[in-house]
mmCIF file of C-alpha atoms in Angstrom:
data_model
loop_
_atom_site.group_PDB
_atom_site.id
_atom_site.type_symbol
_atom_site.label_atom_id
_atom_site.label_comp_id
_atom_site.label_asym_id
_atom_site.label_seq_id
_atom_site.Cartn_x
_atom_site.Cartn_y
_atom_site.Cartn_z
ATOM 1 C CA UNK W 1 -1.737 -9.624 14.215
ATOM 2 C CA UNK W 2 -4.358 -11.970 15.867
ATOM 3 C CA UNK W 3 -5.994 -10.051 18.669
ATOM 4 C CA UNK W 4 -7.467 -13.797 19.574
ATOM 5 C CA UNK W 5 -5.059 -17.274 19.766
ATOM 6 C CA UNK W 6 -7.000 -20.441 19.842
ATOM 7 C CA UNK W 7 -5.202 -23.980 20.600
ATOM 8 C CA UNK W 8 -5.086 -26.573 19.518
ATOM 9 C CA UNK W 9 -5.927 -25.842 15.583
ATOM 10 C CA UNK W 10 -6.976 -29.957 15.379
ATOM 11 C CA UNK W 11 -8.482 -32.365 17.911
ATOM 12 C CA UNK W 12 -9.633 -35.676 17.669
ATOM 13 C CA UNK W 13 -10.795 -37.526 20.484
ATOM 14 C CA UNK W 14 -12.362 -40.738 21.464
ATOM 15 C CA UNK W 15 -15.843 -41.039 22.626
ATOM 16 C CA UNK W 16 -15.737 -40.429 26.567
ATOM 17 C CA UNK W 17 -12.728 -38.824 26.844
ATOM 18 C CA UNK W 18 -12.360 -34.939 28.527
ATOM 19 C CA UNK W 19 -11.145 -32.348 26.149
ATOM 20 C CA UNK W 20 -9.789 -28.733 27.011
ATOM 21 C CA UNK W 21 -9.682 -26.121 24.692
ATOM 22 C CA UNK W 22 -7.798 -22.835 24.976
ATOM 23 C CA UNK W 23 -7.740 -19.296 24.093
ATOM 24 C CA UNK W 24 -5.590 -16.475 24.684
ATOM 25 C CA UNK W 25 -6.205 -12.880 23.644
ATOM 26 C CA UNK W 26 -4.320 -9.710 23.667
ATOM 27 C CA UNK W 27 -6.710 -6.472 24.263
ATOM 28 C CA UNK W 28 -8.738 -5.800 27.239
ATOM 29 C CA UNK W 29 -12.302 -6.867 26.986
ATOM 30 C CA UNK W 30 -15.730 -6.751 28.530
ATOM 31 C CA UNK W 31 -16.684 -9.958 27.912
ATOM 32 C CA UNK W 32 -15.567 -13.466 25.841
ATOM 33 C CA UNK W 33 -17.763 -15.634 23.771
ATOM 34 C CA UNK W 34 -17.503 -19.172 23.113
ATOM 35 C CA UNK W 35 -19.593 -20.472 19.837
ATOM 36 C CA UNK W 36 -19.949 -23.828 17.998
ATOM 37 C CA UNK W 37 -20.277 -24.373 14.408
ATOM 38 C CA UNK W 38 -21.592 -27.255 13.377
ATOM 39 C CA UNK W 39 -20.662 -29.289 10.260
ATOM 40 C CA UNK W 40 -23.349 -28.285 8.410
ATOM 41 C CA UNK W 41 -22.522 -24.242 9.074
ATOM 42 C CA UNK W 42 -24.317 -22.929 11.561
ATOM 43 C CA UNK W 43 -23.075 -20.894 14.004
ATOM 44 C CA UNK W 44 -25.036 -21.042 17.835
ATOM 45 C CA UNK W 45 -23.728 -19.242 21.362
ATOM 46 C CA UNK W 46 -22.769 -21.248 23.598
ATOM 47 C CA UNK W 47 -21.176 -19.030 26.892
ATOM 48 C CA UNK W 48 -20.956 -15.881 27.267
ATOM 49 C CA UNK W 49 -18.174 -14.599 30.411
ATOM 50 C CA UNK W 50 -16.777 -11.724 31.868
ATOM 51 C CA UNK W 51 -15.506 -14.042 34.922
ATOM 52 C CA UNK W 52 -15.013 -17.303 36.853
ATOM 53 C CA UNK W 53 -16.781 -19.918 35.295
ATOM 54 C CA UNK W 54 -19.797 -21.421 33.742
ATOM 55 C CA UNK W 55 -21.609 -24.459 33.535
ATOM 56 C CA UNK W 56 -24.130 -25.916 30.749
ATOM 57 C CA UNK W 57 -24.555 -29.864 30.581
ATOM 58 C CA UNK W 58 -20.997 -31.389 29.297
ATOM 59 C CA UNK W 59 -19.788 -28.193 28.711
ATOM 60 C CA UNK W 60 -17.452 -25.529 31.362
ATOM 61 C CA UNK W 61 -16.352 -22.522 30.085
ATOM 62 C CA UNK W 62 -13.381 -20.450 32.575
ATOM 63 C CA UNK W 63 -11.932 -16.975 32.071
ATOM 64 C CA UNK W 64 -9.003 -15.779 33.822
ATOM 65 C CA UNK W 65 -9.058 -11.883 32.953
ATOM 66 C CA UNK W 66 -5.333 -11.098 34.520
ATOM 67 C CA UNK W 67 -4.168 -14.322 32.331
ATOM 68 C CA UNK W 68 -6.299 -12.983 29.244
ATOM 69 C CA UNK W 69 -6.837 -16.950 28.833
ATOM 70 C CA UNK W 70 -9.770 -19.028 29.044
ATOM 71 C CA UNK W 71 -11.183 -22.485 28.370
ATOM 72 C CA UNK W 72 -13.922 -24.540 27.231
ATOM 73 C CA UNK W 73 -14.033 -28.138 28.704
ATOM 74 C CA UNK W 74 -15.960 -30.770 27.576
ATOM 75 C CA UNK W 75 -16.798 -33.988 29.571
ATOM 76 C CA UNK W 76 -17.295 -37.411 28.716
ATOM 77 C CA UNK W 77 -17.537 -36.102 24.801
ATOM 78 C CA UNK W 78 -19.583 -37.724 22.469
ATOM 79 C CA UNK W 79 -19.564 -37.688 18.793
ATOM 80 C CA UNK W 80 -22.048 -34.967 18.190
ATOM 81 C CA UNK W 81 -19.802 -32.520 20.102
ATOM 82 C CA UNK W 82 -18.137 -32.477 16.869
ATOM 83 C CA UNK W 83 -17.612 -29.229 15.698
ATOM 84 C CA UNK W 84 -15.380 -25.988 15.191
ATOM 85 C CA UNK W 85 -15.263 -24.046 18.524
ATOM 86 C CA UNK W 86 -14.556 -20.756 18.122
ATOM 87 C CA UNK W 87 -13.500 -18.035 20.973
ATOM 88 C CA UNK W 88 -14.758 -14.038 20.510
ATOM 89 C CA UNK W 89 -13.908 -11.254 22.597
ATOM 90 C CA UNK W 90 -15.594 -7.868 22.756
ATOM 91 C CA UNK W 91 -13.145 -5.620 23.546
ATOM 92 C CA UNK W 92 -13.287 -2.946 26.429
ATOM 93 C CA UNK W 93 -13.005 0.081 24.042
ATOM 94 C CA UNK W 94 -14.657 0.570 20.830
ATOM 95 C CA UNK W 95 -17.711 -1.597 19.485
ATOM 96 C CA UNK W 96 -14.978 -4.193 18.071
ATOM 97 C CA UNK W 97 -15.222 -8.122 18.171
ATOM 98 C CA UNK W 98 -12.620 -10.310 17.769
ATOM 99 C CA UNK W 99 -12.487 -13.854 16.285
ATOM 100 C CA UNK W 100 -10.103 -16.908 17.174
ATOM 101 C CA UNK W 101 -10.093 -18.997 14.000
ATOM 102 C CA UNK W 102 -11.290 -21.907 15.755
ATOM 103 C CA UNK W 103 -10.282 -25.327 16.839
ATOM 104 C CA UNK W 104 -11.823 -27.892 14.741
ATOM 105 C CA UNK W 105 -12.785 -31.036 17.107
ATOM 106 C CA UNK W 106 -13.924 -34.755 16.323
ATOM 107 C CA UNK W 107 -14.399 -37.305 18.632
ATOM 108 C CA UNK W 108 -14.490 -40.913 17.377
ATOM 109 C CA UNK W 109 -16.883 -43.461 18.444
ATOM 110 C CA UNK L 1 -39.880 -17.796 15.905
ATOM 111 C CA UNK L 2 -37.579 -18.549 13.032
ATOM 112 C CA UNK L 3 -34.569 -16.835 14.591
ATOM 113 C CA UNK L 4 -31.970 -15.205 12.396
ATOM 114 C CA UNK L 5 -33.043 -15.619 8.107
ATOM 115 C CA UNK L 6 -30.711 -15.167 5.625
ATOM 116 C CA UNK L 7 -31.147 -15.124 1.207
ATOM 117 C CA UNK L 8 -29.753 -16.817 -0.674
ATOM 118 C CA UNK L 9 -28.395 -19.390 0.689
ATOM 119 C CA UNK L 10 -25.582 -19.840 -2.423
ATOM 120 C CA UNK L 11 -25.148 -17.816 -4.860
ATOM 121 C CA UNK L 12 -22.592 -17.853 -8.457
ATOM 122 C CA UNK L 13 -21.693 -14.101 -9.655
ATOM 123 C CA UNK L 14 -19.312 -13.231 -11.988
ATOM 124 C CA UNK L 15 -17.152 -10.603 -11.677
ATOM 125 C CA UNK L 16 -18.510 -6.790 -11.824
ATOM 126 C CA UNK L 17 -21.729 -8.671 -11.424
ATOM 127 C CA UNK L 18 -24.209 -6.803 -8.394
ATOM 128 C CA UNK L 19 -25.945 -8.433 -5.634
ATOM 129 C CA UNK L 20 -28.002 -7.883 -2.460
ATOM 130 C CA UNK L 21 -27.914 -10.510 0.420
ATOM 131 C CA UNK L 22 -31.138 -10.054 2.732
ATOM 132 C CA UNK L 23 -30.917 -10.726 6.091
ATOM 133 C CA UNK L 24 -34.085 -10.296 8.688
ATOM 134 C CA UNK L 25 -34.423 -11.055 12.674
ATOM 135 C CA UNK L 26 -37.582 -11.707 14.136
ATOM 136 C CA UNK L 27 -36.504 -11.346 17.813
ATOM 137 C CA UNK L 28 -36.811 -8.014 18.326
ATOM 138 C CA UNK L 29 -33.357 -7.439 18.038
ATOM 139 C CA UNK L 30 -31.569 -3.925 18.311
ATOM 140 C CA UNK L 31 -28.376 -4.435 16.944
ATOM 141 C CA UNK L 32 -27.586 -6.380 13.502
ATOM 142 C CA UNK L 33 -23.518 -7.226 12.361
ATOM 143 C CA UNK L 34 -22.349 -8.769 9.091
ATOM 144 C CA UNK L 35 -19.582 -10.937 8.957
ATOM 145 C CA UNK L 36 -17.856 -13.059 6.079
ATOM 146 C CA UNK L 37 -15.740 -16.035 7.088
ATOM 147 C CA UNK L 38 -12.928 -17.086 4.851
ATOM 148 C CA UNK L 39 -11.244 -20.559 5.440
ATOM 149 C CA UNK L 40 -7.782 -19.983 8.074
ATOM 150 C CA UNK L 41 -9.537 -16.589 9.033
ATOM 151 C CA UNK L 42 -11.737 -15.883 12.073
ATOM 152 C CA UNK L 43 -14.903 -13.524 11.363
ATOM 153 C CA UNK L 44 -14.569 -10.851 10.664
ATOM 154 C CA UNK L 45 -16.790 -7.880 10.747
ATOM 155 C CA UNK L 46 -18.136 -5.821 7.564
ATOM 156 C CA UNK L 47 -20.657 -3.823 8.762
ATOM 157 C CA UNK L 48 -23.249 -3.712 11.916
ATOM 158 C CA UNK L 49 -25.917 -1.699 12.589
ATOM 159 C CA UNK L 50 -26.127 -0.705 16.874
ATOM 160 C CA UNK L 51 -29.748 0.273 16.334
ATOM 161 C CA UNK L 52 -32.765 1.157 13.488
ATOM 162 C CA UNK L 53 -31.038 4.172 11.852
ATOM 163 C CA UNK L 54 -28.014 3.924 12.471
ATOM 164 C CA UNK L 55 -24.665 1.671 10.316
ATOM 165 C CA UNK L 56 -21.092 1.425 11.180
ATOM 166 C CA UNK L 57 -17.876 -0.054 9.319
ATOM 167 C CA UNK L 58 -16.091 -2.579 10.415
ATOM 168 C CA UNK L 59 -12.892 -4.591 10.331
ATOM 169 C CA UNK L 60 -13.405 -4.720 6.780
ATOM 170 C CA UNK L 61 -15.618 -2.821 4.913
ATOM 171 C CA UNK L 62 -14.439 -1.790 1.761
ATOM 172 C CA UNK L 63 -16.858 -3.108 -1.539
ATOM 173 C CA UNK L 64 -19.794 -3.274 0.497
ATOM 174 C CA UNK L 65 -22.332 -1.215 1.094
ATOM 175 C CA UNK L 66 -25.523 -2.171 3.699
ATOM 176 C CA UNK L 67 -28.907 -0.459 4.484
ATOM 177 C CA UNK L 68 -30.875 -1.210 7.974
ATOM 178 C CA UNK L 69 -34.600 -1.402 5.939
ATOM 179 C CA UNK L 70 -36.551 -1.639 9.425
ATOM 180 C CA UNK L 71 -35.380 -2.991 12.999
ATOM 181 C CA UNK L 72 -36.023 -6.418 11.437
ATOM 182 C CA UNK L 73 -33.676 -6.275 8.163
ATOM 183 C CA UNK L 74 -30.237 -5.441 7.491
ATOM 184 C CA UNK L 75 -29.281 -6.487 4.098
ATOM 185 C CA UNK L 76 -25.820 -6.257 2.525
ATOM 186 C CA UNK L 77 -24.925 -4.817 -1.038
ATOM 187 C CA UNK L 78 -21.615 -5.848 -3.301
ATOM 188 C CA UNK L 79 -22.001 -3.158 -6.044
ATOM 189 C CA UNK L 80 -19.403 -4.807 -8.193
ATOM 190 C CA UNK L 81 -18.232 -8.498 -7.464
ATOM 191 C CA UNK L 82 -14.805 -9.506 -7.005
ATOM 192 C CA UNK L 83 -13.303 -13.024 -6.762
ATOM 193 C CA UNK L 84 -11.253 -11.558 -3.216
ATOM 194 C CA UNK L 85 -15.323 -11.512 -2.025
ATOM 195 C CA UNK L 86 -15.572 -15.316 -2.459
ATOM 196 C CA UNK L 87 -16.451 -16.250 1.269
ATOM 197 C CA UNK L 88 -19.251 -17.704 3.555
ATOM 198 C CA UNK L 89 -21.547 -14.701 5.072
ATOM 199 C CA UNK L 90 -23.069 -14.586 7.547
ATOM 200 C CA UNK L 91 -25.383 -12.629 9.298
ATOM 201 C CA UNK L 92 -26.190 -11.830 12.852
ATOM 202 C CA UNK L 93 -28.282 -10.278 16.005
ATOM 203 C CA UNK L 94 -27.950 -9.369 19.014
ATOM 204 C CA UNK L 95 -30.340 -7.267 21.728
ATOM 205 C CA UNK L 96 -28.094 -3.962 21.431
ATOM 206 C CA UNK L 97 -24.133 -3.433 21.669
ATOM 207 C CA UNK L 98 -22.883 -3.527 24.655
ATOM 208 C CA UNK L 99 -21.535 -5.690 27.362
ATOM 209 C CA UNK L 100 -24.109 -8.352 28.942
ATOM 210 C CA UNK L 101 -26.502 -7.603 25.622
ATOM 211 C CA UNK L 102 -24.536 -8.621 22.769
ATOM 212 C CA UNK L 103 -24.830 -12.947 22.540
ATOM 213 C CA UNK L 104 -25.120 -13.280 18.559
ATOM 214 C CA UNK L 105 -27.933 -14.977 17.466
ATOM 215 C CA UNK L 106 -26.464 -15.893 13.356
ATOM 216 C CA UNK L 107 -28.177 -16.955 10.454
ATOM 217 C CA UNK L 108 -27.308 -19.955 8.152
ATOM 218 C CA UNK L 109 -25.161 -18.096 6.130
ATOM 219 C CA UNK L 110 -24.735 -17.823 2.484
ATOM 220 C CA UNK L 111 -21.826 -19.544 0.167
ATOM 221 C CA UNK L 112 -20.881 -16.712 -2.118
ATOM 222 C CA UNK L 113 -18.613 -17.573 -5.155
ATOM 223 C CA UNK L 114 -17.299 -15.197 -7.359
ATOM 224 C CA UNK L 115 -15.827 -16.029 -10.676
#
């Protein structure tokens, strides 16, 4: 049982264009993560939400908590946004995170 | 500030084999998690640590052991190696559990194998 959906799984894009992706998750929670991982391994925070929206450079990140879904946009990508994006939740009971396995994006030049 | 460390970066057991991965924060960090990440699989949790003192299981714990030396380092112990512990670990920090105070600062991680 996956408390935490990602989608896609795969994404290649070309250079410029806007890319959505999506999680879903199935416990009530305090808050939702987005992280990157880079190629190379490393893992870095990128949002952290418990509602509406945020903003960082390229990057939006919206949570809709009576959906349980939210989404990290990316404009006008560029081939260093390549990476695995993965979606965490902290859920509303318990000290417990939950993982999304991650979407796995490239963008072409 | 050097952020999240982590030792070794690989390492080659072989089975029954023992080992200690080291992990130490330099951000004045309350609360410390270790995770392993195996390819298909989200993260998932093996132990954290809410505060100096103090360790909790997690999602899966069993063959591990972990010790929080100081508010700085919270290593992780495999008292006898098994190939299902083949994985990329990783560690992490975060200012205390808890709503609003847990963004995970990780480490590089270290490549495990297990033969």
């Amino acid at each position: 049982k996956n408390e935490v959906e990602q989608s896609p799984q795969n994404l290649t894009a070309q250079e410029g264009e806007f890319i959505t992706i999506n999680c879903s998750y199935s416990v009530g929670i305090s808050a939702l993560h987005w992280l990157q991982q880079h190629p190379g391994g490393g893992i870095v925070s990128l949002f952290m939400l418990s509602s509406g929206k945020k903003k960082h450079g390229r990057l939006i990140a919206t949570i809709n908590i009576q959906e349980k879904h939210s989404s990290l946009h990316i404009t006008a990508s560029h081939p260093r946004d390549s990476a695995v994006y993965i979606c965490a939740v902290r859920a509303n009971t318990g000290n417990q995170f939950y993982f999304g396995t991650g979407t796995s994006l490239t963008v072409i030049p | 500030n050097a952020g999240v460390t982590q030792t070794p970066k690989f390492q080659v057991l072989k089975t029954g084999q023992s080992m200690t991965l080291q992990c130490a924060q330099d951000m004045n960090h309350n609360s410390m998690y270790w995770y392993r990440q195996d390819p298909g699989m989200g993260l998932r949790l093996i132990y954290y640590s809410a505060s100096e003192g103090t360790t909790d299981k997690g999602e899966v714990p069993n063959g591990y052991n972990v010790s929080r030396l100081n508010k700085r380092e919270f290593s992780l112990r495999l008292e006898s190696a098994a190939p299902s512990q083949t994985s990329v670990y990783f560690c992490a920090s975060s200012l205390r559990v808890g709503p609003g105070t847990d963004t995970q600062y990780f480490g590089p991680g270290t490549r495990l194998t297990v033969l």
